Coordinates of C-alpha atoms and ligand atoms in Angstrom, one line a residue:
M1 CA 0.0 0.0 0.0
P2 CA 1.5 3.4 -0.9
L3 CA 2.2 5.9 1.8
R4 CA -0.1 8.5 0.3
Y5 CA -3.1 6.4 1.1
T6 CA -2.2 6.5 4.8
L7 CA -2.0 10.3 4.5
L8 CA -5.5 10.5 3.1
P9 CA -7.0 10.9 6.6
L10 CA -5.1 14.2 6.8
L11 CA -7.3 15.5 3.9
L12 CA -10.5 14.9 5.9
P13 CA -9.6 17.1 8.9
A14 CA -8.6 19.8 6.5
T15 CA -12.0 19.6 4.7
V16 CA -13.8 19.5 8.1
V17 CA -12.0 22.7 9.2
G18 CA -13.1 24.3 5.9
L19 CA -16.7 23.1 6.5
L20 CA -16.7 24.5 10.1
V21 CA -15.5 27.9 8.9
A22 CA -18.2 27.9 6.2
S23 CA -20.9 26.7 8.7
L24 CA -20.4 29.6 11.0
G25 CA -23.0 31.4 8.8
T26 CA -25.2 28.2 8.2
P27 CA -27.9 26.4 10.3
S28 CA -26.6 24.9 13.6
G29 CA -27.2 21.1 12.6
A30 CA -24.1 21.1 10.4
V31 CA -21.7 21.8 13.3
P32 CA -22.1 18.4 15.2
V33 CA -21.7 16.5 11.9
A34 CA -18.5 18.3 11.1
L35 CA -17.2 17.7 14.6
I36 CA -17.9 13.9 14.5
T37 CA -16.2 13.7 11.1
L38 CA -13.2 15.6 12.5
A39 CA -12.9 13.1 15.4
G40 CA -13.2 10.1 13.0
S41 CA -10.5 11.6 10.8
L42 CA -8.1 12.1 13.7
M43 CA -8.6 8.5 14.9
A44 CA -7.9 7.2 11.3
L45 CA -4.7 9.3 11.2
G46 CA -3.7 7.8 14.6
L47 CA -4.2 4.3 13.3
S48 CA -2.2 4.9 10.1
R49 CA 0.7 6.3 12.1
G50 CA 0.6 3.2 14.3
A51 CA 0.8 0.9 11.3
L52 CA 3.8 2.8 9.8
Q53 CA 5.6 2.7 13.1
R54 CA 5.0 -1.1 13.3
Q55 CA 6.3 -1.6 9.8
L56 CA 9.4 0.5 10.5
D57 CA 10.0 -1.4 13.8
R58 CA 9.8 -4.7 11.9
L59 CA 12.2 -3.4 9.2
E60 CA 14.6 -2.3 11.9
R61 CA 14.4 -5.8 13.6
S62 CA 14.9 -7.6 10.4
T63 CA 17.9 -5.4 9.4
R64 CA 19.5 -5.8 12.8
G65 CA 18.9 -9.5 12.8
R66 CA 20.7 -9.9 9.4
A67 CA 23.5 -7.6 10.4
E68 CA 24.1 -9.9 13.4
G69 CA 24.2 -12.9 11.1
G70 CA 20.6 -14.2 11.5
N71 CA 17.7 -14.0 9.0
G72 CA 15.4 -11.5 10.9
P73 CA 11.6 -11.7 10.8
T74 CA 9.9 -12.5 7.4
P75 CA 8.7 -9.3 5.7
D76 CA 5.0 -8.3 6.0
P77 CA 3.3 -8.9 2.6
D78 CA 1.0 -5.8 3.4
R79 CA 3.8 -3.4 4.1
L80 CA 3.8 0.1 2.7
E81 CA 5.4 0.5 -0.8
E82 CA 8.0 3.0 0.5
V83 CA 8.9 0.6 3.4
A84 CA 9.2 -2.2 0.9
S85 CA 11.5 -0.2 -1.4
L86 CA 13.6 0.8 1.6
E87 CA 13.8 -2.8 2.6
G88 CA 14.9 -3.7 -1.0
A89 CA 17.7 -1.1 -0.8
I90 CA 18.9 -2.5 2.5
D91 CA 18.8 -6.0 1.0
S92 CA 21.0 -5.1 -1.9
L93 CA 23.5 -3.2 0.4
H94 CA 23.5 -6.3 2.7
S95 CA 24.3 -8.6 -0.2
R96 CA 27.1 -6.4 -1.5
L97 CA 28.6 -6.1 2.0
S98 CA 28.4 -9.9 2.5
A99 CA 30.2 -10.5 -0.9
R100 CA 32.9 -8.0 0.0
N101 CA 33.2 -9.6 3.5
T102 CA 33.7 -13.1 2.0
E103 CA 36.3 -11.7 -0.4
L104 CA 38.1 -10.0 2.5
S105 CA 38.1 -13.0 4.8
Q106 CA 39.4 -15.1 1.8
E107 CA 42.2 -12.6 1.3
T108 CA 43.0 -12.7 5.0
R109 CA 43.1 -16.5 5.1
T110 CA 45.4 -16.6 2.0
L111 CA 47.7 -14.0 3.6
T112 CA 47.9 -15.9 6.8
A113 CA 48.6 -19.2 5.0
V114 CA 51.4 -17.5 3.0
L115 CA 52.9 -16.0 6.1
D116 CA 52.7 -19.3 8.0
S117 CA 54.3 -21.2 5.2
M118 CA 57.4 -19.0 5.2
A119 CA 60.6 -20.3 6.8
E120 CA 61.5 -16.7 7.7
G121 CA 59.8 -15.1 10.7
V122 CA 57.7 -12.0 10.1
W123 CA 56.1 -9.5 12.4
V124 CA 54.0 -6.4 11.7
T125 CA 53.8 -3.4 14.0
D126 CA 51.4 -0.5 14.3
A127 CA 52.5 3.1 14.1
E128 CA 53.8 3.1 17.6
G129 CA 56.1 0.1 17.0
T130 CA 53.9 -2.4 18.9
V131 CA 53.7 -5.8 17.3
V132 CA 50.2 -6.5 16.1
R133 CA 50.7 -9.8 14.3
H134 CA 53.3 -12.3 13.4
N135 CA 53.7 -15.7 11.6
D136 CA 54.3 -19.1 13.0
A137 CA 58.0 -19.2 12.1
L138 CA 58.8 -16.2 14.2
R139 CA 57.9 -18.0 17.4
G140 CA 60.4 -20.8 16.4
I141 CA 63.1 -18.4 15.6
L142 CA 62.8 -16.1 18.6
Q143 CA 61.5 -18.7 21.1
P144 CA 60.0 -16.0 23.3
G145 CA 59.0 -16.6 26.9
A146 CA 55.7 -14.6 26.5
S147 CA 53.3 -13.5 23.8
I148 CA 54.9 -11.4 21.0
V149 CA 51.7 -9.6 20.1
G150 CA 51.2 -6.4 22.1
Q151 CA 55.0 -6.1 22.8
R152 CA 57.5 -3.5 21.7
P153 CA 60.8 -4.8 20.0
L154 CA 62.9 -3.9 23.0
A155 CA 60.7 -6.0 25.3
I156 CA 61.0 -9.0 22.9
L157 CA 64.7 -9.0 22.0
R158 CA 66.3 -6.4 24.3
D159 CA 68.2 -4.9 21.4
D160 CA 68.5 -1.2 20.9
Q161 CA 69.5 -1.5 17.2
L162 CA 66.4 -3.4 16.3
H163 CA 64.2 -1.1 18.4
D164 CA 65.6 2.0 16.7
A165 CA 65.2 0.4 13.3
V166 CA 61.5 -0.3 13.9
M167 CA 60.9 3.2 15.3
R168 CA 62.6 4.8 12.3
A169 CA 60.6 2.7 9.9
C170 CA 57.4 3.8 11.7
R171 CA 58.2 7.5 12.0
E172 CA 60.5 8.3 9.1
G173 CA 59.7 5.5 6.7
A174 CA 63.3 4.3 6.7
S175 CA 64.3 0.7 5.8
R176 CA 67.2 -1.0 7.5
H177 CA 69.0 -4.3 7.4
L178 CA 70.8 -5.6 10.5
E179 CA 72.3 -8.7 11.9
L180 CA 71.8 -9.8 15.5
S181 CA 73.6 -12.4 17.6
L182 CA 71.5 -13.9 20.3
E183 CA 73.2 -15.3 23.3
G184 CA 71.7 -18.1 25.4
L185 CA 71.6 -21.9 25.5
F186 CA 71.4 -22.1 21.7
P187 CA 73.2 -19.0 20.4
R188 CA 71.8 -17.8 17.0
T189 CA 72.6 -15.2 14.4
L190 CA 69.6 -13.4 12.8
S191 CA 69.6 -11.3 9.7
I192 CA 66.7 -8.9 10.0
R193 CA 65.1 -6.5 7.4
V194 CA 62.9 -3.8 8.8
T195 CA 60.7 -1.8 6.3
P196 CA 57.9 0.7 6.6
L197 CA 54.5 -0.7 5.7
G198 CA 53.6 2.0 3.1
K199 CA 52.5 5.6 2.7
D200 CA 48.9 5.2 3.6
L201 CA 49.5 2.3 6.0
P202 CA 51.2 3.4 9.3
G203 CA 53.5 0.8 10.9
S204 CA 56.4 -1.4 9.9
A205 CA 57.2 -5.0 9.0
A206 CA 60.3 -7.0 9.9
V207 CA 61.5 -10.2 8.3
F208 CA 63.8 -12.5 10.4
H209 CA 66.1 -14.9 8.7
D210 CA 68.0 -17.4 10.9
V211 CA 71.6 -17.4 9.4
T212 CA 73.3 -19.3 12.2
E213 CA 74.2 -22.3 10.0
L214 CA 75.2 -20.1 7.1
R215 CA 77.6 -18.1 9.3
R216 CA 78.9 -21.3 10.9
L217 CA 79.7 -22.7 7.5
E218 CA 81.4 -19.5 6.4
K219 CA 83.6 -19.7 9.5
V220 CA 84.4 -23.3 8.8
R221 CA 85.4 -22.3 5.2
K222 CA 87.5 -19.3 6.4
D223 CA 89.2 -21.4 9.1
F224 CA 89.8 -24.1 6.5
V225 CA 91.4 -21.7 4.0
A226 CA 93.5 -20.2 6.8
N227 CA 94.6 -23.7 8.0
V228 CA 95.5 -24.9 4.6
S229 CA 97.5 -21.7 3.9
H230 CA 99.3 -22.1 7.2
E231 CA 100.0 -25.8 6.7
L232 CA 101.4 -25.2 3.2
R233 CA 103.4 -22.2 4.2
T234 CA 105.5 -24.1 6.8
P235 CA 107.1 -26.7 4.5
I236 CA 107.3 -24.2 1.6
T237 CA 109.2 -21.7 3.8
A238 CA 111.6 -24.4 4.9
I239 CA 112.2 -25.6 1.4
R240 CA 112.8 -22.1 0.0
G241 CA 115.0 -21.1 3.0
Y242 CA 117.3 -24.1 2.7
A243 CA 117.4 -23.9 -1.1
E244 CA 118.4 -20.2 -0.9
T245 CA 121.1 -21.1 1.7
L246 CA 122.5 -23.8 -0.5
Q247 CA 122.5 -21.4 -3.5
G248 CA 124.2 -18.8 -1.3
G249 CA 127.3 -21.0 -0.9
A250 CA 126.3 -23.8 1.5
L251 CA 126.3 -26.2 -1.4
G252 CA 130.0 -26.4 -1.1
D253 CA 129.8 -27.2 2.7
A254 CA 130.3 -31.0 2.7
K255 CA 128.9 -31.3 6.2
M256 CA 125.9 -29.0 6.0
A257 CA 124.8 -29.5 2.4
P258 CA 123.6 -33.1 2.8
R259 CA 121.6 -32.2 5.9
M260 CA 119.9 -29.3 4.1
V261 CA 119.1 -31.5 1.1
E262 CA 117.7 -34.1 3.5
I263 CA 115.4 -31.4 5.2
I264 CA 114.3 -30.2 1.7
H265 CA 113.4 -33.7 0.8
R266 CA 111.5 -34.3 4.0
Q267 CA 109.6 -31.1 3.7
S268 CA 108.7 -31.8 0.1
E269 CA 107.4 -35.2 1.1
R270 CA 105.3 -33.5 3.8
L271 CA 104.0 -31.1 1.3
S272 CA 102.9 -33.8 -1.1
E273 CA 101.3 -35.8 1.8
L274 CA 99.3 -32.7 2.8
V275 CA 98.2 -32.1 -0.8
E276 CA 97.2 -35.8 -1.1
D277 CA 95.2 -35.7 2.1
L278 CA 93.5 -32.5 1.1
L279 CA 92.6 -33.9 -2.3
E280 CA 91.3 -37.1 -0.7
L281 CA 89.2 -35.2 1.8
S282 CA 87.8 -32.8 -0.8
R283 CA 86.9 -35.8 -3.0
L284 CA 85.2 -37.5 -0.1
E285 CA 83.3 -34.4 1.0
S286 CA 82.0 -33.7 -2.5
R287 CA 81.2 -37.5 -2.8
E288 CA 83.3 -37.8 -5.9
V289 CA 85.0 -40.9 -4.6
N290 CA 83.3 -44.0 -6.0
L291 CA 83.9 -46.6 -3.4
K292 CA 83.6 -50.2 -4.7
L293 CA 81.7 -51.9 -2.0
G294 CA 82.2 -55.6 -1.6
E295 CA 83.4 -58.2 0.9
V296 CA 86.5 -57.2 2.8
S297 CA 88.6 -59.5 5.0
L298 CA 89.3 -57.4 8.0
A299 CA 92.2 -59.7 9.1
E300 CA 93.9 -59.1 5.7
A301 CA 93.3 -55.4 5.7
A302 CA 94.7 -55.1 9.2
A303 CA 97.8 -57.2 8.3
R304 CA 98.5 -55.0 5.2
A305 CA 98.1 -51.8 7.3
A306 CA 100.4 -53.2 10.0
D307 CA 103.0 -54.1 7.4
T308 CA 103.1 -50.5 6.3
V309 CA 103.8 -49.1 9.8
R310 CA 106.0 -52.0 10.8
L311 CA 109.3 -50.2 10.1
K312 CA 108.3 -47.1 12.0
A313 CA 106.9 -49.2 14.9
E314 CA 110.1 -51.3 15.2
G315 CA 112.1 -48.1 15.1
K316 CA 110.3 -47.0 18.3
G317 CA 110.6 -50.4 19.8
H318 CA 106.8 -51.0 19.8
V319 CA 105.1 -54.3 19.9
V320 CA 102.3 -54.5 17.3
S321 CA 99.9 -57.5 17.7
L322 CA 96.9 -58.4 15.5
H323 CA 94.0 -60.5 16.8
V324 CA 91.5 -60.2 14.0
P325 CA 89.6 -63.5 13.2
A326 CA 90.3 -64.7 9.7
G327 CA 86.6 -65.2 9.0
L328 CA 85.6 -61.6 9.9
R329 CA 84.3 -60.1 6.7
A330 CA 82.7 -56.7 6.3
V331 CA 81.0 -54.9 3.5
G332 CA 83.2 -52.1 2.3
D333 CA 85.8 -50.9 -0.2
P334 CA 89.1 -52.9 0.4
R335 CA 91.3 -49.9 -0.3
A336 CA 89.2 -47.6 1.9
V337 CA 89.1 -50.1 4.8
E338 CA 92.9 -50.5 4.6
Q339 CA 93.4 -46.7 4.6
V340 CA 91.2 -46.3 7.7
L341 CA 93.2 -49.0 9.6
L342 CA 96.5 -47.5 8.3
N343 CA 95.6 -44.0 9.6
L344 CA 94.6 -45.4 13.0
L345 CA 97.7 -47.6 13.3
D346 CA 100.0 -44.8 12.1
N347 CA 98.5 -42.5 14.9
A348 CA 98.8 -45.3 17.5
V349 CA 102.5 -45.7 16.6
K350 CA 103.1 -42.0 16.4
Y351 CA 101.4 -41.0 19.7
T352 CA 102.9 -43.8 21.7
P353 CA 106.3 -43.2 23.4
A354 CA 109.1 -45.7 22.6
G355 CA 108.6 -49.2 23.8
G356 CA 104.8 -49.2 23.8
R357 CA 102.2 -51.6 22.6
V358 CA 99.6 -51.5 19.8
D359 CA 96.9 -54.1 19.7
V360 CA 94.4 -54.7 16.9
D361 CA 91.3 -56.8 17.9
G362 CA 88.4 -57.7 15.7
A363 CA 85.0 -59.2 16.5
C364 CA 81.4 -59.3 15.4
E365 CA 79.1 -57.4 17.8
D366 CA 75.4 -56.9 17.4
G367 CA 75.5 -57.9 13.7
R368 CA 78.3 -55.5 12.9
C369 CA 82.0 -55.9 12.4
V370 CA 84.1 -54.2 15.0
V371 CA 87.9 -53.5 14.9
R372 CA 89.6 -51.9 17.9
V373 CA 93.1 -50.2 17.6
R374 CA 94.5 -49.9 21.2
D375 CA 97.7 -48.2 22.2
T376 CA 99.5 -47.4 25.4
G377 CA 100.4 -43.9 24.2
V378 CA 100.0 -40.3 25.4
G379 CA 96.2 -40.5 25.4
I380 CA 93.8 -37.6 24.8
E381 CA 92.1 -35.3 27.4
P382 CA 88.3 -35.6 27.4
R383 CA 87.7 -32.0 26.3
H384 CA 89.4 -32.8 22.9
L385 CA 87.7 -36.1 22.2
S386 CA 84.7 -34.6 20.4
R387 CA 86.9 -32.5 18.1
I388 CA 89.7 -34.7 17.0
F389 CA 87.7 -35.8 13.9
E390 CA 87.5 -32.2 12.7
R391 CA 89.8 -31.1 9.8
F392 CA 93.2 -29.8 11.1
Y393 CA 92.2 -30.3 14.8
R394 CA 95.2 -31.3 16.8
V395 CA 95.5 -31.8 20.5
D396 CA 99.1 -30.6 20.4
K397 CA 99.9 -28.7 17.2
G398 CA 103.7 -28.7 17.7
R399 CA 103.9 -32.5 18.5
S400 CA 101.7 -33.4 15.6
R401 CA 103.8 -31.4 13.1
D402 CA 107.0 -32.7 14.5
M403 CA 105.7 -36.2 13.9
G404 CA 104.8 -35.4 10.3
G405 CA 101.0 -35.2 10.9
T406 CA 98.8 -33.2 8.7
G407 CA 95.8 -33.0 11.1
L408 CA 93.6 -34.6 8.4
G409 CA 94.0 -38.3 9.1
L410 CA 91.1 -38.8 11.5
S411 CA 88.8 -36.6 9.4
I412 CA 89.5 -38.9 6.4
V413 CA 88.8 -41.9 8.6
K414 CA 85.5 -40.5 9.6
H415 CA 84.4 -39.6 6.0
L416 CA 85.6 -43.0 4.6
L417 CA 83.6 -44.9 7.2
Q418 CA 80.5 -42.8 6.7
A419 CA 80.7 -43.5 3.0
M420 CA 80.7 -47.2 3.8
D421 CA 77.8 -47.0 6.3
G422 CA 80.2 -47.3 9.2
E423 CA 81.4 -45.2 12.1
V424 CA 84.3 -44.5 14.4
K425 CA 84.4 -44.0 18.1
V426 CA 87.2 -43.1 20.5
E427 CA 87.9 -43.7 24.2
S428 CA 91.1 -42.4 25.8
Q429 CA 92.8 -41.7 29.1
P430 CA 95.7 -39.1 29.2
N431 CA 99.0 -40.9 29.8
E432 CA 97.4 -44.3 29.6
G433 CA 96.4 -44.7 26.0
S434 CA 93.7 -44.6 23.4
T435 CA 91.3 -47.0 21.8
F436 CA 89.8 -46.2 18.4
T437 CA 86.9 -48.5 17.4
I438 CA 85.6 -48.8 13.9
F439 CA 82.2 -50.3 13.0
L440 CA 81.3 -51.7 9.6
P441 CA 78.3 -53.6 8.2
Q442 CA 78.9 -57.4 8.4
A443 CA 79.0 -59.3 5.1
A444 CA 76.4 -62.1 4.7
P445 CA 77.9 -65.4 5.9
A446 CA 79.1 -67.5 2.9
R447 CA 76.5 -70.2 1.9
S448 CA 77.7 -73.8 2.4
A449 CA 78.4 -75.9 -0.6
T450 CA 75.3 -78.0 0.0
G451 CA 73.1 -74.9 0.1
Ligands
ADP501 P1 97.5 -35.8 12.8 O1 98.1 -35.8 11.4 O2 97.9 -34.6 13.6 O3 97.9 -37.1 13.5 P2 94.8 -36.8 12.9 O4 93.6 -36.2 12.3 O5 95.2 -38.2 12.5 O6 96.0 -35.7 12.6 O7 94.6 -36.7 14.5 C1 94.2 -35.6 15.1 C2 94.7 -35.4 16.4 O8 94.2 -36.4 17.3 C3 96.2 -35.6 16.5 O9 96.9 -34.4 16.2 C4 96.4 -36.0 17.9 O10 96.5 -34.9 18.8 C5 95.2 -36.8 18.3 N1 95.4 -38.2 18.1 C6 95.0 -39.0 17.1 N2 95.3 -40.3 17.4 C7 95.8 -40.4 18.6 C8 96.3 -41.4 19.4 N3 96.3 -42.7 19.1 N4 96.8 -41.1 20.6 C9 96.8 -39.8 21.1 N5 96.4 -38.8 20.3 C10 95.9 -39.0 19.1

């Protein structure tokens, strides 16, 4: 029903007022009629207003109900036309808002999924530098005691540099990259990029990248280069020095010249050993060595390795005894297994004072082949035990070099065994001796002739 019909009653009182004015000069019977008509019109107007109010109330309830997620009351089929068209406009606004809302929540979910799938940690701050949101990775990287949201950078990481970078990004729109070292039980190095959010968007964002492993590897590489240069420089300096002395006239010195030539020879041998070891290690680490895995007789490998060190051992008055069962067969590369045993035996002979003992025992334990190389030498203090398999690590640098060591032998042992699915362990007591134990997969027992 159109609104104008509900206003019709207004026309009647206006007409009645007109009639009353006109009746002032007419017979008295017309006045009561006009008054009754006026009262009726006013009642009709009251009723129409009440109906409009009810329809507007209903519309309000239905709009509120839908805004709160419900359906609201069903529309009145007899509602006013104007109320119906207002309801139509509210309907279309509601549909457009719902569609936009769905789009926005879809975008938010996508953004959250992208942020949470990142390996880097991310936080976003408001214009005051307070963190308002962050992704999952950040919690793993920072391992904070309390909640990150609602905190200022200084409260989370206690670092002035980061705090300043965030405040400058928020206030001046400046970007900054910084690296932080976090102390604690698990020290970490973080590379952090702080940027302002954008012109119309107050606040900042920071991306945290855990570079601990990267920096560790860089240090290992730098140390390695420094170590190699140092190791190469020592023999090269000696060779050049003695060669120059010989050139300078010592060649004619019948007593000194042979000694100098002998030193040059020894140092050049050391140089070539070092280069050989370095090449071997680099091939092993880059997995360029193609080991030919097959059955290896550990007794034979130990005997060949012992033969190689025999002269040196006898020179020091050592007793070298082998107790490896003839039938003990491992899966491995024969040349690699022999090299492992040779390096261990060579060290045992080297680091045992004259007149010592070196024992090689073999057995099968828990389905693996085990060979132990025991000596009665200088031993190793517990604090060095976990490091002696590192490249160039020596307990006593001077002693190792004097004995012709390169500092690479045990590192080669470890890599060769790893390449054969084996491992090496060490036990040692200073001044009592050391035991190096190698483990290798056991070869399947040979089938009997009858099957
Ligand atoms: P090097 O060429 O110096 O012998 P290795 O890698 O073979 O290098 O050994 C690393 C260090 O471990 C040695 O410098 C030495 O200090 C210690 N070491 C190895 N084997 C023994 C052993 N049998 N007894 C005592 N110390 C040992």
